[in-house]
Amino acid sequence: MRRFLLLLIGLIGSLLFSTQSYATHVRAGEITTRRISNNNTYEITLTVYYDEQDGRDASREQNNVLFCFGLGTESRQVPRVVAERRFINPNTTINIYRTTYTYPGPGTYNISCLIQNRNEGTRNIPNSVGTSFELRTTILVNASLGLNSTPVMLNPPLDSARVGQKFCHNPAAYDADGDSLSYRLWTPAGRPNNITDNCTPRLVVGYSRPELIGGNPRTEAGTAPATLTVDPLTGDVCWDAPAERGQYNIAFIVEEYRNGIKIGEIVRDMQIIVVDGTNKRPELRVPQDLCVEAGTLINQPITATDPDGNRIELTYYGGPFNRGPDGQPLALVAPAAATLTPPGGIVNAPLTANFRWQTNCAHIRDEPYDVILRVVDYPRNQTQLATLASFQIRIYAPGPQNLTAQAGTSPGGRSIVLNWGAYNCALPGAQMRVYRREGCEALPLDPCTNGGEALVAGGYTLVGQVPITQTSFTDNQNLRRGAQYSYRLVAVFERPRGGASVASAQACVSLPLQTPLMTHVTVDTTSTTGGRITVRWTRPIGVNPQDLGGPFQYRLYRATGLAGTDFSLIQTRPTSLAVGAGDTVFVDRGLNTEANAYRYRVEFLFTEASTGQLTVLDVSEAASSVRLAAVGQSGAIALAWQAATPWSNDNQTHRIFRSQRGPNGPFNEIARVAVTGGGSYRFTDTGADQVLADGNVSVRLSVDSSYCYRVLTVGRYVNPAVNLPVLENYSQGICASPIDTTRPCAPVLRLDSLACGSLSAESGCNQSEFINNLSWQVGSGSGCDLRIARYEVYYSRYREDSTASLLGSVAAPEQVYAHRKGDGYGGCYSVRAVTRSGVASAASNRVCQEGCPWFALPNVFTPNGDGKNDVFQALACPRQVEEVVFVVYNRYGSKVYESRGGAVSWDGRSSGGQALSSGLYYYEANVLFSGSSRVGSRESVKGWVQLIREGTTMR
């Protein structure tokens, strides 16, 4: 897709809005990196653009810049590369600062640089001259990335904008490694000069988006509010449109991705000068996007003109040109680089130039190359205008040539041998991928689509990969005798640049039939121990007795399950290969056909002349019995069946049989089902007999009766080399009943109450089992199913529990249940009734048991150390006590003791540990009892106690 970017070039000498100061000089910049060794050493380069009109002295005197390397506060002053301070136009220089740094190990590091002052008078940065200019680049240090480099920005940010006109900039970012790039807007970084933590970049405080500045800023078309956007794929940064003249700063990020993983990002901070003017833009025409094979010579015209007849200058950027933003040579692509003729200079309009690039294998990569052209006019006494346009070039690898395929010749093997010519673009690390598809229909391919992806989309499968220098491959993966296969090759190239070739021409081959074919696996009898299956196969197609040495032999193997692989030998049978001989049928007995499907395959063996040994020539593809499933529904029974066979049962009419006398019949045919694919192997029996030739056995399906079924499948080999009649196979028999969805009424539940009042104080001592007795009655109501098979009892420990667990079930007509538990009586219960069809009622009413809590304290104790009644504690056998908060007061009302725990245990001392004197004390025990509620219930027990020490008498 062609992209046009409209730019405005200000007359910098007369239109910059800054004052003479050595501090006002930085216009734009970015940090790039390049890994230069396998020990995590990186070359780090800061590229800065300086204002030479108002900041010439500062530009010359900026001999050092502070670099931080993403490891705490570690930093260093990096000197300017002396030879790399160059003018790129009369008003702007490019300064380069470069250093190296070795990182201690893998990780993500933020590299930053700081220059003390920005230009004065920036409209959208408060106190810009007192704000630093800071840049950041993030790299992922990882040995698996190899010698990775960040992208470089080839288009310098020099152009100015014009009030009311759309302004666009493209950095012409190029990644030499072929990584994919993405773009997003960012906020410039900088901090006031009095902040000294230089290694922590900060976004500018008070920064304003430039498109919001001015009175009612609008787009160039005037139809919407002004915008500032960046195209995430192309990198086109566009401001549509400035509303007021002045000096502004923006920033954006270039993200780098490899195999979908982000491996770094670069911030470019740039200045835009907005001016007024009336000049018309020059015009530029470039080619449409190109997609060519490596080795193609590209010749494309570029035309530029100016509607005002002004003189114009054409410049160019992008990786194929091998030149940096200052026009100096830069090794970005392997020779030969692209050229533009004439190469540049100010000339009269119109201008016609020629883009020329002789591509080669070294230019192959996944990502397209960007070519960016810029034309600027030179009017007298007016503001210069510029137009940018770009196009992309994708370079793919040539397709492999001279591919041939032939069947392998070794006995017993299924293989296809591929050969091809030596590949022209055998770059280091490249691989040749082999793709296969059954059938040999033509597949149109777009050379500009990745060859492998296009093949997979067309039904091909990757079956192998070999080094690019190899010219042969043997395929022996899951090949079928008698099938025809198409093969294609695709060359793929090593990451990170990647790239792939267009697919080769196809090579087709048929694998000859030299094997028996399974034809029948039909269930004769359904039983758990006496099941019977008849197995049939053909003579080895394509083999005559005189072709191989006899005697010959069949070996039949069996596995359990539709996809079983546990094959074991069940029959060995000699054969003469005589036509009509009864040696290709076997009845397998003593099987559990009720529970299992079975799978069979047969080997054919000949006698090797040189050794006299029986040798396997080939083995058939396995075939399973048909497996039928039946599920009861409301008033109906749903059937579904499947089989794993080398023949196809699709697009045939299968037959359904029903019996009410067991899984082995006798059966009547009740339906015929036209199946198309696996999802259509279904039938729902509602009782009607749709096939009347053997009598009408239509019935109303009853939930009290069982109905048995089997299915006869019909199939055929789709291989045209196989000329066999249709193949009919029966499933096992299976029985089922319809279900009744009518629900029973919810039972009415009762919980026997506990006679707490009759319990003695000692009741519950050492009690380890607690029994809650439940009983219920059948619920009443119209429309309820009274055929109840069982009752299910549910329990939850607390009232607040939103779910209940199944305790057990009781067979009807029993209607009582005793829940024996070890953690007390507390808990909640409900019951559901369940019919013979498995339909459950709604839950009954919910009943909860609280238990019989009890707690009492004595009124005297003697803490005199004689081991008798030394501790004040609860009377024997408190019940359901969870916690007691116990407080003791003296006769004057002062608190002398407090405790909290599961029991009371007071030794007659104060909370501070002093022995209390004999006398009368008052207590309050706040007792938490467990019950059916999670929060329990509380009771306050108050009373007095006489504390008696030795020698004290009670009064």
Coordinates of C-alpha atoms in Angstrom, one line a residue, residues 349-704:
A349 CA 10.8 20.6 -11.4
P350 CA 9.6 18.2 -12.7
L351 CA 12.1 15.5 -11.6
T352 CA 12.2 11.8 -12.7
A353 CA 14.5 9.5 -10.8
N354 CA 15.0 5.7 -11.0
F355 CA 15.1 3.4 -8.0
R356 CA 17.3 0.4 -8.8
W357 CA 18.1 -2.6 -6.6
Q358 CA 19.7 -5.9 -7.7
T359 CA 18.4 -8.3 -5.0
N360 CA 20.0 -11.5 -4.1
C361 CA 19.7 -14.4 -1.6
A362 CA 21.2 -12.4 1.3
H363 CA 18.2 -10.0 1.1
I364 CA 15.6 -12.7 2.0
R365 CA 13.7 -12.0 5.2
D366 CA 10.2 -12.2 6.8
E367 CA 9.8 -8.5 7.2
P368 CA 9.4 -6.2 4.2
Y369 CA 11.9 -3.4 3.4
D370 CA 10.6 0.2 3.7
V371 CA 11.7 2.7 1.1
I372 CA 10.9 6.3 2.0
L373 CA 11.2 9.2 -0.5
R374 CA 11.1 12.9 0.5
V375 CA 10.7 15.9 -1.8
V376 CA 11.1 19.5 -0.6
D377 CA 10.6 22.7 -2.6
Y378 CA 12.8 25.8 -2.5
P379 CA 10.5 28.9 -3.0
R380 CA 11.7 32.4 -2.7
N381 CA 10.8 34.2 0.6
Q382 CA 8.3 31.6 1.6
T383 CA 8.2 28.6 3.9
Q384 CA 9.5 25.4 2.4
L385 CA 7.1 22.5 2.1
A386 CA 7.9 18.8 1.8
T387 CA 6.0 15.6 0.9
L388 CA 7.0 12.1 2.0
A389 CA 5.9 8.9 0.3
S390 CA 6.9 5.3 0.9
F391 CA 6.5 1.8 -0.5
Q392 CA 7.5 -1.7 0.7
I393 CA 9.5 -4.4 -0.9
R394 CA 9.1 -8.0 0.2
I395 CA 11.8 -10.4 -1.0
Y396 CA 11.0 -14.1 -0.9
A397 CA 13.3 -17.0 -1.7
P398 CA 13.1 -19.0 -4.9
G399 CA 11.2 -22.3 -4.9
P400 CA 13.1 -25.6 -4.8
Q401 CA 13.4 -27.2 -8.2
N402 CA 13.2 -30.7 -9.8
L403 CA 11.3 -32.5 -7.0
T404 CA 10.6 -36.2 -7.8
A405 CA 8.8 -38.8 -5.7
Q406 CA 8.7 -42.6 -6.0
A407 CA 7.5 -45.5 -3.8
G408 CA 10.1 -47.3 -1.7
T409 CA 11.0 -50.8 -2.8
S410 CA 11.9 -52.5 0.5
P411 CA 9.5 -55.4 1.4
G412 CA 7.3 -54.8 4.4
G413 CA 7.8 -51.1 4.3
R414 CA 5.5 -48.2 3.3
S415 CA 7.8 -45.4 2.2
I416 CA 8.1 -42.7 -0.5
V417 CA 11.5 -41.4 -1.5
L418 CA 11.9 -37.8 -2.5
N419 CA 14.8 -36.2 -4.5
W420 CA 15.4 -32.7 -5.7
G421 CA 18.0 -30.4 -7.1
A422 CA 20.6 -28.5 -5.1
Y423 CA 19.1 -25.3 -3.7
N424 CA 20.3 -22.0 -5.1
C425 CA 20.0 -20.0 -1.9
A426 CA 21.7 -22.3 0.6
L427 CA 22.3 -19.7 3.3
P428 CA 23.8 -20.9 6.6
G429 CA 21.3 -22.4 9.0
A430 CA 18.6 -22.7 6.4
Q431 CA 16.4 -25.8 6.3
M432 CA 14.3 -27.6 3.7
R433 CA 10.8 -28.5 4.9
V434 CA 8.8 -31.3 3.3
Y435 CA 5.0 -31.1 3.1
R436 CA 2.5 -33.8 2.1
R437 CA -1.2 -34.0 1.2
E438 CA -3.3 -36.9 0.2
G439 CA -4.5 -36.5 -3.3
C440 CA -3.0 -34.6 -6.2
E441 CA -5.4 -31.8 -7.0
A442 CA -3.8 -28.6 -8.2
L443 CA -3.3 -25.9 -5.5
P444 CA -2.8 -22.3 -6.7
L445 CA -0.2 -20.5 -4.5
D446 CA 0.5 -16.8 -4.0
P447 CA 4.3 -16.4 -4.1
C448 CA 4.0 -13.5 -1.7
T449 CA 2.5 -15.6 1.0
N450 CA 4.8 -17.7 3.2
G451 CA 5.1 -21.0 1.4
G452 CA 4.6 -23.2 4.4
E453 CA 1.6 -21.3 5.7
A454 CA 0.0 -21.4 2.3
L455 CA 0.5 -25.2 2.1
V456 CA -1.0 -25.8 5.5
A457 CA -4.0 -23.7 4.6
G458 CA -4.3 -25.8 1.5
G459 CA -4.4 -29.1 3.5
Y460 CA -0.7 -30.0 3.5
T461 CA 1.0 -31.4 6.6
L462 CA 4.7 -30.9 7.6
V463 CA 6.3 -34.4 7.6
G464 CA 10.0 -33.6 7.7
Q465 CA 12.8 -31.1 7.7
V466 CA 16.4 -31.5 6.6
P467 CA 19.5 -29.2 6.2
I468 CA 19.3 -27.0 3.1
T469 CA 22.3 -28.8 1.6
Q470 CA 20.5 -32.2 1.6
T471 CA 18.6 -33.2 -1.6
S472 CA 16.7 -36.3 -0.5
F473 CA 14.1 -37.4 2.1
T474 CA 12.3 -40.7 2.8
D475 CA 8.8 -40.4 4.2
N476 CA 7.4 -43.4 6.1
Q477 CA 4.9 -41.6 8.4
N478 CA 1.4 -43.1 8.4
L479 CA 1.2 -43.8 4.7
R480 CA -1.7 -45.8 3.3
R481 CA -1.4 -48.4 0.5
G482 CA -3.3 -47.4 -2.6
A483 CA -3.4 -43.8 -1.7
Q484 CA -2.0 -41.0 -3.9
Y485 CA 0.2 -38.3 -2.3
S486 CA 1.3 -34.8 -3.3
Y487 CA 4.6 -33.5 -2.0
R488 CA 6.0 -29.9 -2.0
L489 CA 9.1 -28.3 -0.6
V490 CA 9.7 -25.0 1.1
A491 CA 13.0 -23.5 2.1
V492 CA 13.0 -21.7 5.4
F493 CA 15.7 -19.4 6.8
E494 CA 17.2 -19.0 10.2
R495 CA 15.8 -16.4 12.6
P496 CA 15.9 -13.6 13.4
R497 CA 15.8 -12.5 9.8
G498 CA 13.8 -15.5 8.8
G499 CA 12.1 -15.7 5.5
A500 CA 10.8 -18.6 3.4
S501 CA 10.7 -19.6 -0.3
V502 CA 7.7 -20.0 -2.5
A503 CA 6.6 -23.7 -2.5
S504 CA 8.1 -26.0 -5.1
A505 CA 6.0 -27.6 -7.8
Q506 CA 4.2 -30.7 -6.5
A507 CA 5.4 -34.2 -7.1
C508 CA 2.7 -36.9 -7.0
V509 CA 3.0 -40.6 -6.4
S510 CA 0.7 -43.5 -5.6
L511 CA 1.6 -46.1 -3.0
P512 CA 0.9 -49.6 -4.6
L513 CA -1.4 -52.0 -2.8
Q514 CA 0.5 -55.0 -1.4
T515 CA -1.5 -55.7 1.7
P516 CA -4.7 -57.4 2.7
L517 CA -7.7 -55.1 3.4
M518 CA -10.0 -55.5 6.4
T519 CA -13.6 -55.7 5.2
H520 CA -15.7 -56.8 8.2
V521 CA -15.7 -56.6 11.9
T522 CA -19.3 -57.4 12.7
V523 CA -20.8 -58.3 16.1
D524 CA -22.8 -61.6 16.0
T525 CA -23.5 -62.0 19.7
T526 CA -23.6 -59.5 22.6
S527 CA -22.4 -60.9 25.9
T528 CA -20.1 -60.2 28.8
T529 CA -18.3 -63.6 28.4
G530 CA -19.6 -65.2 25.3
G531 CA -19.5 -62.4 22.8
R532 CA -18.7 -63.2 19.1
I533 CA -17.3 -61.2 16.3
T534 CA -16.8 -62.2 12.7
V535 CA -13.7 -60.8 11.1
R536 CA -13.0 -60.8 7.3
W537 CA -10.2 -59.5 5.1
T538 CA -9.1 -59.7 1.4
R539 CA -6.2 -61.4 -0.2
P540 CA -3.2 -59.0 -0.6
I541 CA -4.3 -56.8 -3.4
G542 CA -1.6 -56.4 -6.1
V543 CA 0.2 -59.6 -5.1
N544 CA 0.1 -62.9 -7.2
P545 CA 1.5 -66.2 -5.9
Q546 CA 4.3 -66.2 -8.4
D547 CA 5.5 -62.7 -7.3
L548 CA 6.8 -63.9 -4.0
G549 CA 8.1 -67.1 -2.5
G550 CA 5.7 -69.4 -0.7
P551 CA 4.5 -70.7 1.6
F552 CA 2.4 -67.7 2.7
Q553 CA 0.7 -66.9 6.0
Y554 CA -1.8 -64.6 7.6
R555 CA -1.4 -63.4 11.2
L556 CA -4.5 -61.8 12.8
Y557 CA -4.1 -59.4 15.7
R558 CA -6.7 -58.0 18.2
A559 CA -6.7 -54.9 20.5
T560 CA -9.4 -53.7 22.9
G561 CA -11.2 -50.5 22.2
L562 CA -12.1 -48.3 19.2
A563 CA -8.6 -46.9 19.2
G564 CA -6.8 -49.8 21.0
T565 CA -3.1 -50.3 20.4
D566 CA -2.5 -53.3 22.6
F567 CA -2.5 -55.7 19.7
S568 CA -1.9 -59.4 20.4
L569 CA -1.8 -62.3 18.0
I570 CA -5.0 -64.4 18.1
Q571 CA -4.8 -66.5 14.9
T572 CA -2.1 -67.8 12.5
R573 CA -3.3 -69.2 9.3
P574 CA -1.4 -70.6 6.2
T575 CA -2.7 -69.5 2.8
S576 CA -2.1 -70.5 -0.8
L577 CA -3.6 -67.2 -2.1
A578 CA -6.0 -69.3 -4.0
V579 CA -9.1 -67.4 -5.2
G580 CA -12.2 -68.4 -3.2
A581 CA -10.2 -70.1 -0.4
G582 CA -12.0 -69.7 2.9
D583 CA -8.8 -68.5 4.7
T584 CA -9.8 -64.9 5.0
V585 CA -12.5 -65.2 7.7
F586 CA -12.3 -65.8 11.4
V587 CA -14.9 -65.9 14.1
D588 CA -13.6 -64.5 17.4
R589 CA -15.3 -66.0 20.4
G590 CA -15.4 -65.5 24.2
L591 CA -15.4 -61.7 24.1
N592 CA -17.0 -59.1 26.3
T593 CA -18.9 -57.4 23.5
E594 CA -21.3 -55.8 25.9
A595 CA -18.6 -53.6 27.5
N596 CA -15.9 -53.3 24.7
A597 CA -15.3 -52.6 21.1
Y598 CA -12.5 -54.6 19.5
R599 CA -10.0 -53.7 16.8
Y600 CA -8.3 -56.0 14.3
R601 CA -5.5 -56.0 11.8
V602 CA -3.9 -58.7 9.7
E603 CA -0.3 -59.3 8.5
F604 CA 0.7 -61.0 5.3
L605 CA 3.9 -63.0 5.3
F606 CA 5.9 -64.6 2.4
T607 CA 8.9 -66.8 2.5
E608 CA 12.2 -65.0 1.8
A609 CA 14.0 -67.0 -0.8
S610 CA 17.5 -66.3 0.5
T611 CA 16.8 -67.3 4.1
G612 CA 13.7 -69.5 3.9
Q613 CA 12.2 -67.4 6.7
L614 CA 8.7 -66.0 6.8
T615 CA 8.9 -62.3 6.3
V616 CA 6.2 -59.6 6.8
L617 CA 5.4 -58.0 3.4
D618 CA 2.8 -55.6 4.8
V619 CA 0.1 -55.2 7.5
S620 CA -3.4 -54.0 6.9
E621 CA -4.9 -50.9 8.5
A622 CA -6.8 -51.7 11.6
A623 CA -10.6 -51.8 11.7
S624 CA -12.8 -51.8 14.8
S625 CA -16.3 -53.1 15.5
V626 CA -19.1 -50.6 15.6
R627 CA -19.8 -49.2 19.0
L628 CA -23.4 -48.2 19.8
A629 CA -24.5 -46.1 22.7
A630 CA -28.1 -45.6 23.9
V631 CA -29.4 -42.9 26.3
G632 CA -32.9 -42.6 27.7
Q633 CA -34.8 -39.4 27.2
S634 CA -38.3 -38.2 28.0
G635 CA -40.5 -40.5 26.0
A636 CA -37.6 -41.5 23.7
I637 CA -34.2 -43.2 23.4
A638 CA -31.2 -41.5 21.7
L639 CA -28.8 -43.7 19.8
A640 CA -25.2 -42.8 18.6
W641 CA -22.6 -45.0 17.0
Q642 CA -19.1 -44.9 15.8
A643 CA -16.3 -47.1 14.3
A644 CA -12.6 -46.6 13.4
T645 CA -12.2 -48.3 10.0
P646 CA -10.0 -47.9 7.0
W647 CA -13.1 -47.7 4.8
S648 CA -15.6 -44.8 5.0
N649 CA -19.0 -45.2 6.5
D650 CA -19.9 -41.7 5.4
N651 CA -22.5 -40.7 2.9
Q652 CA -24.4 -44.0 3.2
T653 CA -27.7 -45.3 4.6
H654 CA -27.4 -47.1 8.0
R655 CA -30.1 -49.3 9.3
I656 CA -31.6 -49.3 12.9
F657 CA -33.0 -52.4 14.5
R658 CA -35.1 -52.7 17.7
S659 CA -36.1 -55.6 20.0
Q660 CA -37.9 -56.0 23.3
R661 CA -36.4 -59.5 23.9
G662 CA -32.9 -58.7 24.8
P663 CA -29.6 -57.5 23.2
N664 CA -29.5 -60.5 20.8
G665 CA -33.0 -60.1 19.4
P666 CA -34.9 -61.1 17.4
F667 CA -34.8 -57.6 15.9
N668 CA -37.1 -55.6 13.6
E669 CA -35.8 -52.9 11.4
I670 CA -37.4 -49.6 12.4
A671 CA -35.4 -46.9 10.6
R672 CA -32.9 -46.0 8.0
V673 CA -30.5 -43.1 8.6
A674 CA -28.7 -41.2 5.8
V675 CA -25.4 -40.3 7.4
T676 CA -22.9 -37.7 6.1
G677 CA -20.2 -37.5 8.7
G678 CA -19.4 -38.5 12.3
G679 CA -21.8 -35.9 13.7
S680 CA -24.7 -37.5 11.8
Y681 CA -24.3 -41.0 13.2
R682 CA -27.4 -40.4 15.4
F683 CA -31.0 -41.5 15.7
T684 CA -33.7 -40.9 18.3
D685 CA -36.4 -43.6 18.6
T686 CA -39.8 -42.3 19.7
G687 CA -41.4 -45.7 19.2
A688 CA -42.5 -45.4 15.5
D689 CA -41.6 -48.1 13.1
Q690 CA -40.5 -46.4 9.8
V691 CA -39.7 -49.6 7.9
L692 CA -42.8 -51.7 7.4
A693 CA -41.4 -54.4 5.1
D694 CA -40.8 -56.8 8.1
G695 CA -44.0 -55.8 9.9
N696 CA -45.1 -52.8 11.9
V697 CA -43.8 -52.9 15.5
S698 CA -44.6 -49.3 16.4
V699 CA -45.0 -48.9 20.2
R700 CA -45.4 -46.2 22.8
L701 CA -42.1 -46.3 24.7
S702 CA -42.7 -46.9 28.4
V703 CA -40.4 -46.0 31.3
D704 CA -41.2 -49.4 32.8

